[in-house]
Amino acid sequence: MTYGERRPDPPPSGLPDPATRPAGVPWCRDHLPGSRFEVIIDGQLAGVAAYDRRPGRITFTHTEIQPVHEGEGLGSLLATFALDSIRAAGTHKVVPRCPFMARFIARHPEYQDLLAGRIEQYLPQIGRAHV
């Protein structure tokens, strides 16, 4: 599948069927075959946080929200879901090569324990002034 295409998937455990979700309410999932966390609104892909999963490590490579949804807080929702999912699994450390994810973690110290290293080593690539 390419970015923006969607096949119906079974609902993630604990969430209602997509057909019964209220209109306009975003939800997130880890789309393992696509190596990305996704945020979905009204059955449409609204954004992704792409990653490379290796034993013991998840490297975030790119985060993108569809332009029509920019400014709605979906990037933060997606980052929170992704990092909470990684914490719950307890099996991976995070490498934020994606500038958005690095800034998000820098601004939310409660996630810095998930890092493979210290946040400072990821900030030079994006510039500390932009945190």
XYZ file of C-alpha atoms in Angstrom:
131
model
C 0.000 0.000 0.000
C 1.173 3.530 -0.618
C 0.720 6.570 1.587
C -2.928 7.493 1.702
C -4.310 4.125 0.618
C -6.291 2.199 3.160
C -7.735 -1.254 3.419
C -10.340 -1.971 6.080
C -8.621 -3.446 9.090
C -10.098 -5.047 12.147
C -10.358 -2.548 14.972
C -7.437 -2.476 17.404
C -8.232 -4.384 20.552
C -10.306 -2.387 22.999
C -11.509 0.119 20.372
C -14.931 0.116 18.755
C -15.380 -0.885 15.150
C -14.409 2.020 12.825
C -17.963 2.153 11.498
C -19.270 3.005 14.981
C -16.686 5.668 15.881
C -18.017 9.230 16.107
C -17.277 11.293 13.008
C -14.117 13.353 13.185
C -12.643 11.544 16.193
C -9.033 10.484 15.499
C -7.615 7.137 16.569
C -4.137 5.664 16.299
C -2.642 2.264 15.574
C 0.688 0.587 14.987
C 0.542 -0.613 11.381
C 3.234 -3.290 11.602
C 3.265 -4.263 7.885
C 3.879 -0.626 6.964
C 6.429 -0.022 9.752
C 4.553 3.039 10.892
C 2.217 4.339 13.525
C -0.875 5.875 11.954
C -3.550 8.359 12.941
C -6.914 7.798 11.255
C -9.884 10.153 10.994
C -13.186 9.055 9.464
C -11.525 5.975 7.991
C -8.858 8.025 6.208
C -5.150 8.121 6.917
C -4.380 11.542 8.415
C -0.731 11.042 9.393
C 2.121 8.642 9.986
C 5.213 8.214 12.134
C 7.481 5.892 10.132
C 10.005 3.722 11.919
C 12.629 1.064 11.466
C 12.204 -1.702 14.054
C 15.289 -3.745 14.969
C 15.873 -6.002 17.966
C 15.709 -3.783 21.045
C 15.480 -0.519 19.092
C 12.919 1.539 17.163
C 14.283 4.362 15.015
C 11.745 7.016 14.038
C 12.645 8.206 10.540
C 9.816 10.513 9.488
C 6.578 11.956 10.833
C 4.026 13.554 8.541
C 0.498 14.875 8.987
C -1.669 15.505 5.927
C -1.726 19.270 5.207
C -5.504 19.447 5.664
C -5.027 18.288 9.288
C -2.011 20.400 10.264
C -2.523 22.408 13.447
C -5.072 19.978 14.902
C -2.650 18.373 17.367
C -2.520 15.082 15.483
C 1.294 14.980 15.497
C 1.319 15.131 19.295
C -1.491 12.570 19.504
C 0.466 10.247 17.215
C 3.756 10.728 19.098
C 2.055 10.123 22.444
C 0.379 6.957 21.163
C 3.618 5.650 19.630
C 5.747 6.322 22.711
C 3.103 4.978 25.106
C 2.873 1.819 22.967
C 6.648 1.376 23.051
C 6.678 1.897 26.816
C 3.866 -0.638 27.311
C 5.712 -3.257 25.251
C 8.890 -2.641 27.265
C 11.127 -4.256 24.659
C 12.610 -1.355 22.654
C 14.615 1.808 23.099
C 13.857 4.817 20.885
C 16.166 6.548 18.417
C 14.445 9.752 17.217
C 16.133 10.505 13.863
C 12.961 12.344 12.866
C 13.208 16.001 13.965
C 9.553 16.098 15.054
C 9.955 13.082 17.348
C 13.248 14.418 18.765
C 11.610 17.784 19.576
C 8.536 16.076 21.038
C 10.664 13.958 23.379
C 12.780 16.989 24.332
C 9.592 18.866 25.268
C 8.149 15.875 27.155
C 10.821 14.617 29.556
C 8.519 11.822 30.752
C 9.524 9.964 27.558
C 13.287 10.501 27.768
C 13.805 7.234 29.654
C 12.787 5.434 26.425
C 15.757 6.873 24.528
C 18.772 4.888 23.420
C 21.106 7.531 24.813
C 20.521 11.102 26.002
C 18.233 13.605 24.302
C 21.158 15.980 23.712
C 22.712 13.618 21.189
C 19.600 13.907 18.986
C 19.139 17.666 19.262
C 22.204 18.945 17.357
C 20.741 17.636 14.108
C 17.604 19.762 14.577
C 19.081 22.687 16.472
C 18.425 23.206 20.148
C 16.890 26.623 19.484
C 13.921 24.925 17.788
C 12.981 22.805 20.796
